[in-house]
CSV table of C-alpha atoms in Angstrom, one decimal:
chain,number,residue,atom,x,y,z
A,1,UNK,CA,115.8,89.3,88.4
A,2,UNK,CA,115.0,88.2,92.0
A,3,UNK,CA,115.4,84.5,91.2
A,4,UNK,CA,118.9,85.1,89.7
A,5,UNK,CA,120.0,87.2,92.6
A,6,UNK,CA,119.0,84.5,95.1
A,7,UNK,CA,121.2,81.9,93.3
A,8,UNK,CA,124.3,84.1,93.5
A,9,UNK,CA,126.5,84.4,96.6
A,10,UNK,CA,125.6,87.7,98.2
A,11,UNK,CA,126.4,89.5,101.5
A,12,UNK,CA,125.8,92.7,103.3
A,13,UNK,CA,129.0,94.4,104.7
A,14,UNK,CA,129.6,97.0,107.3
A,15,UNK,CA,132.5,98.8,109.1
A,16,UNK,CA,135.4,101.1,108.2
A,17,UNK,CA,136.7,101.0,104.6
A,18,UNK,CA,139.8,99.2,105.5
A,19,UNK,CA,138.1,96.7,107.9
A,20,UNK,CA,134.9,95.7,106.2
A,21,UNK,CA,133.1,92.7,107.8
A,22,UNK,CA,130.2,90.5,106.8
A,23,UNK,CA,126.9,91.4,108.5
A,24,UNK,CA,124.7,88.8,106.8
A,25,UNK,CA,125.1,86.4,103.9
A,26,UNK,CA,122.6,84.4,101.8
A,27,UNK,CA,122.5,80.6,101.5
A,28,UNK,CA,124.9,80.3,98.5
A,29,UNK,CA,127.4,82.4,100.3
A,30,UNK,CA,127.1,80.5,103.5
A,31,UNK,CA,127.5,77.3,101.6
A,32,UNK,CA,130.9,78.6,100.4
A,33,UNK,CA,132.0,79.3,103.9
A,34,UNK,CA,131.0,83.0,104.3
A,35,UNK,CA,129.9,83.8,107.9
A,36,UNK,CA,128.7,86.9,109.8
A,37,UNK,CA,131.6,88.8,111.5
A,38,UNK,CA,134.1,87.5,108.9
A,39,UNK,CA,136.4,90.0,107.3
A,40,UNK,CA,135.4,90.8,103.7
A,41,UNK,CA,138.9,89.9,102.4
A,42,UNK,CA,138.6,86.4,103.9
A,43,UNK,CA,135.1,86.0,102.6
A,44,UNK,CA,136.2,86.9,99.1
A,45,UNK,CA,139.0,84.4,99.3
A,46,UNK,CA,136.6,81.6,100.2
A,47,UNK,CA,134.0,82.8,97.6
A,48,UNK,CA,135.5,84.7,94.7
A,49,UNK,CA,132.1,85.2,93.1
A,50,UNK,CA,130.7,86.9,96.2
A,51,UNK,CA,128.8,90.1,95.6
A,52,UNK,CA,128.7,92.6,98.5
A,53,UNK,CA,126.7,95.7,99.2
A,54,UNK,CA,127.2,98.2,102.1
A,55,UNK,CA,124.8,98.2,104.9
A,56,UNK,CA,122.0,100.7,104.7
A,57,UNK,CA,120.8,101.5,108.3
A,58,UNK,CA,118.2,104.0,107.1
A,59,UNK,CA,116.6,101.3,104.9
A,60,UNK,CA,116.7,98.9,107.9
A,61,UNK,CA,114.9,101.5,110.0
A,62,UNK,CA,112.3,102.0,107.3
A,63,UNK,CA,111.7,98.2,107.2
A,64,UNK,CA,111.2,98.2,111.0
A,65,UNK,CA,108.7,101.0,110.8
A,66,UNK,CA,106.9,99.2,108.0
A,67,UNK,CA,106.7,96.1,110.2
A,68,UNK,CA,105.6,98.2,113.1
A,69,UNK,CA,102.6,99.4,110.9
A,70,UNK,CA,101.8,95.7,110.3
A,71,UNK,CA,102.2,94.7,114.0
A,72,UNK,CA,99.8,97.5,115.1
A,73,UNK,CA,96.9,95.2,114.2
A,74,UNK,CA,98.0,92.9,117.0
A,75,UNK,CA,98.8,95.4,119.7
A,76,UNK,CA,98.8,99.1,120.4
A,77,UNK,CA,102.0,98.7,122.5
A,78,UNK,CA,104.7,98.6,119.8
A,79,UNK,CA,108.4,99.5,120.4
A,80,UNK,CA,111.2,99.5,117.9
A,81,UNK,CA,114.7,98.5,119.0
A,82,UNK,CA,117.1,99.1,116.1
A,83,UNK,CA,118.5,97.5,114.1
A,84,UNK,CA,116.5,94.3,114.1
A,85,UNK,CA,114.1,94.0,117.0
A,86,UNK,CA,110.4,94.8,117.3
A,87,UNK,CA,108.5,94.5,120.7
A,88,UNK,CA,104.8,93.8,120.9
A,89,UNK,CA,103.0,94.1,124.2
A,90,UNK,CA,100.7,91.1,123.6
A,91,UNK,CA,99.6,90.1,127.0
A,92,UNK,CA,96.2,91.7,126.7
A,93,UNK,CA,95.5,90.3,123.2
A,94,UNK,CA,96.7,86.7,123.6
A,95,UNK,CA,93.1,85.6,124.4
A,96,UNK,CA,91.8,87.5,121.4
A,97,UNK,CA,94.1,85.7,119.0
A,98,UNK,CA,93.6,82.3,120.5
A,99,UNK,CA,96.7,82.0,122.7
A,100,UNK,CA,100.4,82.0,122.0
A,101,UNK,CA,100.6,79.0,119.6
A,102,UNK,CA,97.9,80.5,117.4
A,103,UNK,CA,99.4,84.0,117.5
A,104,UNK,CA,102.9,82.6,116.8
A,105,UNK,CA,101.7,80.8,113.7
A,106,UNK,CA,99.9,83.8,112.4
A,107,UNK,CA,102.9,86.1,113.0
A,108,UNK,CA,105.3,83.7,111.2
A,109,UNK,CA,102.9,83.1,108.4
A,110,UNK,CA,102.4,86.8,107.6
A,111,UNK,CA,106.0,87.7,108.0
A,112,UNK,CA,106.9,84.9,105.7
A,113,UNK,CA,104.4,86.3,103.2
A,114,UNK,CA,106.2,89.6,103.4
A,115,UNK,CA,109.6,87.9,102.7
A,116,UNK,CA,111.0,88.2,106.3
A,117,UNK,CA,112.6,85.5,108.5
A,118,UNK,CA,112.2,86.0,112.2
A,119,UNK,CA,112.8,84.6,115.7
A,120,UNK,CA,110.0,84.9,118.1
A,121,UNK,CA,109.7,84.5,121.9
A,122,UNK,CA,107.2,85.6,124.5
A,123,UNK,CA,108.2,86.6,128.1
A,124,UNK,CA,107.1,88.9,130.9
A,125,UNK,CA,109.9,91.3,130.1
A,126,UNK,CA,111.0,92.8,126.8
A,127,UNK,CA,114.7,92.2,127.5
A,128,UNK,CA,114.1,88.6,128.4
A,129,UNK,CA,112.0,88.0,125.3
A,130,UNK,CA,114.7,89.5,123.1
A,131,UNK,CA,117.4,87.3,124.6
A,132,UNK,CA,115.2,84.1,124.4
A,133,UNK,CA,114.3,84.8,120.8
A,134,UNK,CA,117.9,84.5,119.8
A,135,UNK,CA,118.5,81.3,121.8
A,136,UNK,CA,115.1,79.4,121.9
A,137,UNK,CA,113.0,80.5,119.0
A,138,UNK,CA,109.3,80.0,119.7
A,139,UNK,CA,109.5,79.7,123.5
A,140,UNK,CA,106.8,81.3,125.7
A,141,UNK,CA,107.4,82.0,129.4
A,142,UNK,CA,104.0,82.8,131.0
A,143,UNK,CA,105.1,83.8,134.5
A,144,UNK,CA,107.9,85.9,135.9
A,145,UNK,CA,108.8,83.1,138.4
A,146,UNK,CA,109.8,80.8,135.4
A,147,UNK,CA,111.8,83.5,133.6
A,148,UNK,CA,115.1,83.2,135.5
A,149,UNK,CA,115.3,79.5,135.0
A,150,UNK,CA,114.7,79.8,131.2
A,151,UNK,CA,117.2,82.6,130.9
A,152,UNK,CA,119.8,80.6,132.9
A,153,UNK,CA,120.4,78.2,130.0
A,154,UNK,CA,121.2,81.0,127.5
A,155,UNK,CA,124.9,81.2,126.5
A,156,UNK,CA,126.7,84.4,127.3
A,157,UNK,CA,127.3,85.1,123.6
A,158,UNK,CA,123.5,85.3,123.2
A,159,UNK,CA,122.8,87.3,126.4
A,160,UNK,CA,123.0,90.8,124.8
A,161,UNK,CA,126.1,91.7,126.9
A,162,UNK,CA,128.9,93.7,125.3
A,163,UNK,CA,131.4,91.5,123.4
A,164,UNK,CA,134.3,92.6,125.6
A,165,UNK,CA,132.4,91.7,128.7
A,166,UNK,CA,131.6,88.3,127.3
A,167,UNK,CA,135.2,87.7,126.4
A,168,UNK,CA,136.3,88.6,129.9
A,169,UNK,CA,133.7,86.4,131.5
A,170,UNK,CA,134.8,83.5,129.3
A,171,UNK,CA,138.3,84.0,130.5
A,172,UNK,CA,136.9,83.6,134.1
A,173,UNK,CA,135.2,80.3,133.2
A,174,UNK,CA,131.7,81.5,132.9
A,175,UNK,CA,129.7,80.1,129.9
A,176,UNK,CA,125.9,80.6,130.6
A,177,UNK,CA,123.7,83.2,132.3
A,178,UNK,CA,123.0,80.9,135.3
A,179,UNK,CA,126.7,81.2,136.2
A,180,UNK,CA,126.3,84.9,136.6
A,181,UNK,CA,123.0,84.7,138.5
A,182,UNK,CA,124.7,82.7,141.3
A,183,UNK,CA,127.2,85.4,142.0
A,184,UNK,CA,126.6,88.0,144.7
A,185,UNK,CA,125.4,91.3,143.2
A,186,UNK,CA,128.3,93.3,144.5
A,187,UNK,CA,130.8,90.8,143.1
A,188,UNK,CA,129.0,90.7,139.7
A,189,UNK,CA,128.8,94.5,139.5
A,190,UNK,CA,132.6,94.7,140.1
A,191,UNK,CA,133.3,92.3,137.3
A,192,UNK,CA,130.8,93.5,134.6
A,193,UNK,CA,129.9,97.1,135.6
A,194,UNK,CA,126.6,98.7,136.6
A,195,UNK,CA,125.2,99.0,133.1
A,196,UNK,CA,125.6,95.3,132.3
A,197,UNK,CA,124.1,94.5,135.7
A,198,UNK,CA,121.1,96.6,135.0
A,199,UNK,CA,120.7,94.7,131.7
A,200,UNK,CA,120.6,91.4,133.6
A,201,UNK,CA,118.1,92.8,136.1
A,202,UNK,CA,115.8,94.1,133.4
A,203,UNK,CA,115.9,90.6,131.8
A,204,UNK,CA,114.7,89.0,135.0
A,205,UNK,CA,112.1,91.7,135.9
A,206,UNK,CA,114.1,93.0,138.8
A,207,UNK,CA,114.4,96.5,137.3
A,208,UNK,CA,111.6,98.3,135.5
A,209,UNK,CA,111.7,98.8,131.7
A,210,UNK,CA,110.9,102.0,130.0
A,211,UNK,CA,110.3,101.3,126.3
A,212,UNK,CA,109.3,104.2,124.0
A,213,UNK,CA,106.1,103.5,122.2
A,214,UNK,CA,106.0,103.7,118.5
A,215,UNK,CA,103.3,106.0,117.0
A,216,UNK,CA,102.2,105.9,113.3
A,217,UNK,CA,103.3,109.0,111.4
A,218,UNK,CA,100.8,111.5,110.0
A,219,UNK,CA,102.0,111.2,106.5
A,220,UNK,CA,103.5,108.4,104.4
A,221,UNK,CA,106.6,108.5,102.1
A,222,UNK,CA,108.6,105.6,100.9
A,223,UNK,CA,111.2,105.4,98.1
A,224,UNK,CA,112.8,102.5,96.3
A,225,UNK,CA,116.0,103.2,94.3
A,226,UNK,CA,117.1,101.0,91.4
A,227,UNK,CA,120.7,100.2,90.5
A,228,UNK,CA,119.8,100.7,86.8
A,229,UNK,CA,117.3,102.7,84.8
A,230,UNK,CA,113.9,101.0,84.1
A,231,UNK,CA,112.5,101.8,80.7
A,232,UNK,CA,109.1,99.9,80.7
A,233,UNK,CA,106.1,100.4,83.0
A,234,UNK,CA,105.7,96.6,83.4
A,235,UNK,CA,109.0,96.4,85.2
A,236,UNK,CA,107.8,98.8,87.8
A,237,UNK,CA,104.9,96.6,88.9
A,238,UNK,CA,106.9,94.6,91.5
A,239,UNK,CA,108.4,97.6,93.4
A,240,UNK,CA,105.1,99.3,93.1
A,241,UNK,CA,103.3,96.4,94.7
A,242,UNK,CA,105.9,96.4,97.6
A,243,UNK,CA,105.3,100.2,98.2
A,244,UNK,CA,101.5,99.8,98.1
A,245,UNK,CA,101.7,96.9,100.5
A,246,UNK,CA,103.7,98.9,103.0
A,247,UNK,CA,101.3,101.8,102.4
A,248,UNK,CA,98.3,99.6,103.2
A,249,UNK,CA,99.9,98.4,106.5
A,250,UNK,CA,100.6,102.0,107.4
A,251,UNK,CA,96.9,102.9,106.8
A,252,UNK,CA,95.8,99.9,108.9
A,253,UNK,CA,98.0,101.0,111.7
A,254,UNK,CA,96.4,104.5,111.6
A,255,UNK,CA,92.9,102.9,111.3
A,256,UNK,CA,92.3,105.3,108.3
A,257,UNK,CA,92.3,105.4,104.6
A,258,UNK,CA,93.7,107.5,101.7
A,259,UNK,CA,91.9,110.0,99.5
A,260,UNK,CA,94.8,111.1,97.4
A,261,UNK,CA,98.4,110.0,96.9
A,262,UNK,CA,101.1,110.4,94.4
A,263,UNK,CA,103.8,108.3,92.6
A,264,UNK,CA,107.0,110.1,91.7
A,265,UNK,CA,109.3,108.5,89.1
A,266,UNK,CA,112.9,109.7,89.6
A,267,UNK,CA,115.1,110.2,86.5
A,268,UNK,CA,118.7,111.2,86.1
A,269,UNK,CA,119.9,114.7,86.9
A,270,UNK,CA,117.0,115.4,89.4
A,271,UNK,CA,114.2,115.1,86.8
A,272,UNK,CA,111.0,113.4,87.8
A,273,UNK,CA,107.5,112.4,86.6
A,274,UNK,CA,104.6,112.8,89.1
A,275,UNK,CA,101.5,110.7,88.8
A,276,UNK,CA,98.6,112.0,91.0
A,277,UNK,CA,96.0,109.5,92.1
A,278,UNK,CA,92.8,110.8,93.5
A,279,UNK,CA,90.1,108.5,94.9
A,280,UNK,CA,86.3,109.1,95.1
A,281,UNK,CA,86.1,107.6,98.6
A,282,UNK,CA,88.8,106.8,101.2
A,283,UNK,CA,90.3,103.3,100.8
A,284,UNK,CA,93.1,101.2,102.3
A,285,UNK,CA,92.8,97.7,100.6
A,286,UNK,CA,96.2,96.9,99.2
A,287,UNK,CA,94.9,95.0,96.2
A,288,UNK,CA,92.6,97.7,95.2
A,289,UNK,CA,95.2,100.5,95.7
A,290,UNK,CA,97.7,98.5,93.7
A,291,UNK,CA,95.3,97.9,90.8
A,292,UNK,CA,94.5,101.6,90.6
A,293,UNK,CA,98.1,102.8,90.9
A,294,UNK,CA,99.3,100.3,88.3
A,295,UNK,CA,96.5,101.2,85.8
A,296,UNK,CA,97.4,104.9,86.2
A,297,UNK,CA,101.1,104.1,85.7
A,298,UNK,CA,100.4,102.1,82.6
A,299,UNK,CA,98.6,105.1,81.0
A,300,UNK,CA,101.7,107.4,81.1
A,301,UNK,CA,104.6,107.5,78.7
A,302,UNK,CA,108.1,107.2,80.3
A,303,UNK,CA,110.1,110.2,79.1
A,304,UNK,CA,113.3,108.7,80.5
A,305,UNK,CA,114.6,105.6,82.4
A,306,UNK,CA,113.3,105.4,85.9
A,307,UNK,CA,116.0,105.3,88.7
A,308,UNK,CA,113.7,105.5,91.7
A,309,UNK,CA,110.0,105.1,92.6
A,310,UNK,CA,108.5,107.1,95.5
A,311,UNK,CA,105.0,106.9,97.0
A,312,UNK,CA,103.8,109.6,99.3
A,313,UNK,CA,100.5,110.7,100.7
A,314,UNK,CA,99.4,113.6,102.9
A,315,UNK,CA,95.6,113.3,102.5
A,316,UNK,CA,94.8,110.5,105.0
A,317,UNK,CA,91.2,110.9,106.2
A,318,UNK,CA,89.3,108.5,108.5
A,319,UNK,CA,87.8,105.4,106.9
A,320,UNK,CA,84.3,104.0,107.3
A,321,UNK,CA,84.2,100.6,105.7
A,322,UNK,CA,81.2,99.7,103.6
A,323,UNK,CA,78.5,97.7,105.3
A,324,UNK,CA,77.4,94.6,103.5
A,325,UNK,CA,74.1,92.7,103.8
A,326,UNK,CA,74.2,90.1,106.5
A,327,UNK,CA,73.1,87.3,104.1
A,328,UNK,CA,74.9,88.6,101.0
A,329,UNK,CA,76.5,85.4,99.6
A,330,UNK,CA,77.5,86.8,96.2
A,331,UNK,CA,79.6,89.8,97.3
A,332,UNK,CA,82.9,88.1,96.2
A,333,UNK,CA,81.6,88.0,92.6
A,334,UNK,CA,80.7,91.7,92.5
A,335,UNK,CA,82.6,95.0,92.8
A,336,UNK,CA,81.4,97.7,95.1
A,337,UNK,CA,80.2,100.7,93.2
A,338,UNK,CA,83.1,102.9,94.5
A,339,UNK,CA,85.7,100.3,93.5
A,340,UNK,CA,84.1,99.9,90.0
A,341,UNK,CA,84.1,103.7,89.6
A,342,UNK,CA,87.7,103.9,90.6
A,343,UNK,CA,88.7,101.3,88.0
A,344,UNK,CA,86.8,103.0,85.3
A,345,UNK,CA,88.4,106.4,86.1
A,346,UNK,CA,91.9,104.8,86.2
A,347,UNK,CA,91.4,103.1,82.8
A,348,UNK,CA,89.5,105.8,80.9
A,349,UNK,CA,90.6,109.0,82.6
A,350,UNK,CA,89.2,111.3,85.2
A,351,UNK,CA,86.9,113.1,82.8
A,352,UNK,CA,85.4,110.0,81.2
A,353,UNK,CA,83.3,109.0,84.1
A,354,UNK,CA,80.2,111.1,85.0
A,355,UNK,CA,77.7,111.0,87.8
A,356,UNK,CA,74.1,111.9,87.9
A,357,UNK,CA,72.4,114.4,90.1
A,358,UNK,CA,68.7,115.1,90.6
A,359,UNK,CA,67.4,118.6,89.8
A,360,UNK,CA,64.3,120.2,91.4
A,361,UNK,CA,62.2,120.1,88.2
A,362,UNK,CA,59.1,118.1,87.5
A,363,UNK,CA,59.9,117.8,83.8
A,364,UNK,CA,61.4,114.3,83.4
A,365,UNK,CA,64.0,115.3,80.8
A,366,UNK,CA,65.2,118.1,83.1
A,367,UNK,CA,65.0,116.4,86.4
A,368,UNK,CA,68.7,115.4,86.3
A,369,UNK,CA,72.0,116.4,84.9
A,370,UNK,CA,75.6,115.1,84.6
A,371,UNK,CA,78.2,116.1,87.1
A,372,UNK,CA,81.9,115.1,87.6
A,373,UNK,CA,82.3,111.7,89.3
A,374,UNK,CA,84.0,113.4,92.2
A,375,UNK,CA,80.8,115.5,92.9
A,376,UNK,CA,78.4,112.6,92.7
A,377,UNK,CA,77.4,110.3,95.5
A,378,UNK,CA,79.2,107.0,94.6
A,379,UNK,CA,78.2,104.8,97.5
A,380,UNK,CA,74.7,104.0,98.6
A,381,UNK,CA,73.8,105.2,102.1
A,382,UNK,CA,71.8,102.1,103.0
A,383,UNK,CA,72.2,98.4,102.7
A,384,UNK,CA,70.6,98.4,99.2
A,385,UNK,CA,72.5,98.4,96.0
A,386,UNK,CA,73.3,101.6,94.0
A,387,UNK,CA,70.3,103.4,92.6
A,388,UNK,CA,71.3,103.1,88.9
A,389,UNK,CA,70.4,100.2,86.7
A,390,UNK,CA,72.5,98.9,83.8
A,391,UNK,CA,70.0,100.3,81.3
A,392,UNK,CA,69.9,103.7,83.1
A,393,UNK,CA,73.7,104.0,83.1
A,394,UNK,CA,74.0,103.0,79.4
A,395,UNK,CA,71.3,105.5,78.3
A,396,UNK,CA,72.5,108.3,80.5
A,397,UNK,CA,69.3,109.0,82.4
A,398,UNK,CA,68.4,108.5,86.1
A,399,UNK,CA,66.5,105.5,87.3
A,400,UNK,CA,63.9,107.7,89.0
A,401,UNK,CA,62.8,111.3,88.9
A,402,UNK,CA,62.8,113.6,91.8
A,403,UNK,CA,59.7,113.7,94.1
A,404,UNK,CA,57.2,116.5,93.6
A,405,UNK,CA,57.8,117.9,97.1
A,406,UNK,CA,61.5,118.6,96.1
A,407,UNK,CA,60.6,121.2,93.5
A,408,UNK,CA,60.1,124.7,94.8
A,409,UNK,CA,58.6,126.1,91.6
A,410,UNK,CA,54.8,126.2,91.1
A,411,UNK,CA,53.5,123.2,89.2
A,412,UNK,CA,50.4,121.0,89.1
A,413,UNK,CA,50.3,117.3,89.1
A,414,UNK,CA,47.5,114.7,89.4
A,415,UNK,CA,48.0,112.2,92.2
A,416,UNK,CA,49.7,109.2,90.7
A,417,UNK,CA,49.0,105.6,91.6
A,418,UNK,CA,51.9,103.2,92.2
A,419,UNK,CA,55.3,103.5,90.6
A,420,UNK,CA,54.9,106.0,87.7
A,421,UNK,CA,58.6,106.4,86.8
A,422,UNK,CA,60.2,104.0,84.3
A,423,UNK,CA,63.8,102.6,84.7
A,424,UNK,CA,64.6,103.8,81.2
A,425,UNK,CA,63.8,107.2,79.8
A,426,UNK,CA,64.4,107.7,76.1
A,427,UNK,CA,66.8,110.5,75.0
A,428,UNK,CA,64.2,111.7,72.5
A,429,UNK,CA,60.5,110.9,72.9
A,430,UNK,CA,59.1,108.8,70.0
A,431,UNK,CA,55.7,109.6,68.4
A,432,UNK,CA,53.4,106.5,68.5
A,433,UNK,CA,51.1,105.5,65.7
A,434,UNK,CA,47.5,105.5,66.7
A,435,UNK,CA,46.1,104.9,70.2
A,436,UNK,CA,47.7,102.4,72.7
A,437,UNK,CA,45.9,99.1,72.8
A,438,UNK,CA,45.7,99.3,76.6
A,439,UNK,CA,46.0,102.1,79.2
A,440,UNK,CA,47.0,100.7,82.6
A,441,UNK,CA,47.1,103.8,84.8
A,442,UNK,CA,46.8,107.6,84.4
A,443,UNK,CA,46.7,110.4,83.8
A,444,UNK,CA,49.5,112.0,85.8
A,445,UNK,CA,49.6,115.7,84.8
A,446,UNK,CA,53.0,117.5,84.7
A,447,UNK,CA,52.6,121.2,84.1
A,448,UNK,CA,55.8,123.2,84.6
A,449,UNK,CA,58.5,125.3,82.9
A,450,UNK,CA,56.7,128.6,82.2
A,451,UNK,CA,59.7,130.5,83.7
A,452,UNK,CA,62.3,129.4,81.2
A,453,UNK,CA,60.1,129.5,78.1
A,454,UNK,CA,60.1,125.6,77.9
A,455,UNK,CA,56.6,125.2,79.2
A,456,UNK,CA,55.3,121.6,79.3
A,457,UNK,CA,51.7,120.6,79.9
A,458,UNK,CA,51.4,116.8,79.6
A,459,UNK,CA,49.2,114.0,80.8
A,460,UNK,CA,51.4,110.9,81.4
A,461,UNK,CA,50.0,107.3,81.3
A,462,UNK,CA,51.3,103.8,81.8
A,463,UNK,CA,50.4,101.8,78.8
A,464,UNK,CA,50.8,98.3,77.4
A,465,UNK,CA,52.0,97.8,73.9
A,466,UNK,CA,50.8,95.0,71.5
A,467,UNK,CA,53.8,92.9,72.4
A,468,UNK,CA,53.0,93.1,76.2
A,469,UNK,CA,55.6,95.7,77.2
A,470,UNK,CA,54.8,98.4,79.7
A,471,UNK,CA,55.7,101.9,78.6
A,472,UNK,CA,55.4,105.5,79.8
A,473,UNK,CA,53.6,107.7,77.3
A,474,UNK,CA,52.1,111.2,77.3
A,475,UNK,CA,49.7,113.4,75.4
A,476,UNK,CA,49.1,117.1,75.5
A,477,UNK,CA,47.1,118.0,78.6
A,478,UNK,CA,43.4,117.6,78.1
A,479,UNK,CA,43.7,115.5,74.9
A,480,UNK,CA,43.8,111.9,74.0
A,481,UNK,CA,45.5,112.0,70.6
A,482,UNK,CA,49.1,112.2,69.4
A,483,UNK,CA,50.5,109.7,71.9
A,484,UNK,CA,54.3,110.0,72.5
A,485,UNK,CA,56.5,107.3,74.0
A,486,UNK,CA,58.9,108.6,76.7
A,487,UNK,CA,60.2,105.5,78.6
A,488,UNK,CA,60.1,101.8,79.2
A,489,UNK,CA,59.5,99.9,82.4
A,490,UNK,CA,61.6,96.9,83.3
């Protein structure tokens, strides 16, 4: 759909109903002679196939705010000047980004990735940079002493002065800003007025500028409306990706993450479908958030055509990024445990993923229990990997039992030697035939459970089977017969 639209003449129009004018036109329309400022009737005569849509200033403001979120990574001094200008106070960060040429390339590259065309200029004053951007794209003026000379070559039509003032000055024979800079201030003020003179002074740094600083909002809400109803989830992927990308920029600007957000699918007559997306840990990566949102969206059934898609979030906690090992060279081939858990929950449902929690009980089969994934610890607290092996997750048992000191109930254990807990506990112990061929360590006595009528008195040993495998087996306390297998060591 986007490719077809780009090949058709298209323009944005503005103004009163009886005097519509062209604001901007795409390449096919410009090729046919359509220009900005042209009456709509004239443009339609030149290009009968021209499609036009009214200007949406609210949407333009929304785009500027989204770009301000993105620009916040380069500078904390951001100002929005509607309808199409964004100011960055970049003097303190030029060295950090490698100077103006490097910063300029990065700005253009990222804006191009977002689908925006831009004109850039750097100057000691915001008004000067704005004027230079329209006339000398890419220019950088490092010092205030050089600014007046650079501005002097700017035509009056690109100076930011009111059109009526420019027309009057043209009638007086003035063409460029240096023609005005030569005039005495009193004479210039008489010809153009105090407000226009202040504008010229702000450009040259003769008058202080007061720009309102932009501040990221405390909540996020963006809506995309469609000109026709969408009946398949797959067609929502592109607008969803755009919303999530703006959302990720917003989170980056706030230096935070998101714990819970919602997608609202708007239908006709005010009906809507709400899709809640809750995360185990705060995140802000655009690719991860998009994958989760798209997976959740694919699991619902559209009850009616979708005419709008809204993403909003109120739960925006601080974010502490996961720390990786300094020499971890394979992290790109692996998923972090929180991200894997989120993908499983998105694909299988919130109730399909369970976590494991230790219980203060010496009995191995009762030293853990399942909990909802939201109640489990999903990220390791140190640089090591998560404490669950593939075998442990598949069999539903913990990798290790709780330490003896964590159990408040009375119990009696012999002092073990080495690692006495296997990676894999069997769901149901298996009775062995005869005596193990070799006992490696033991016994470790576990005597507990008298308070719940499930008393256990066992002596545990690490044994070696005839095939050379190490196993964890027990007998009744004080005996050496009726051996029972309870787990395997890796």
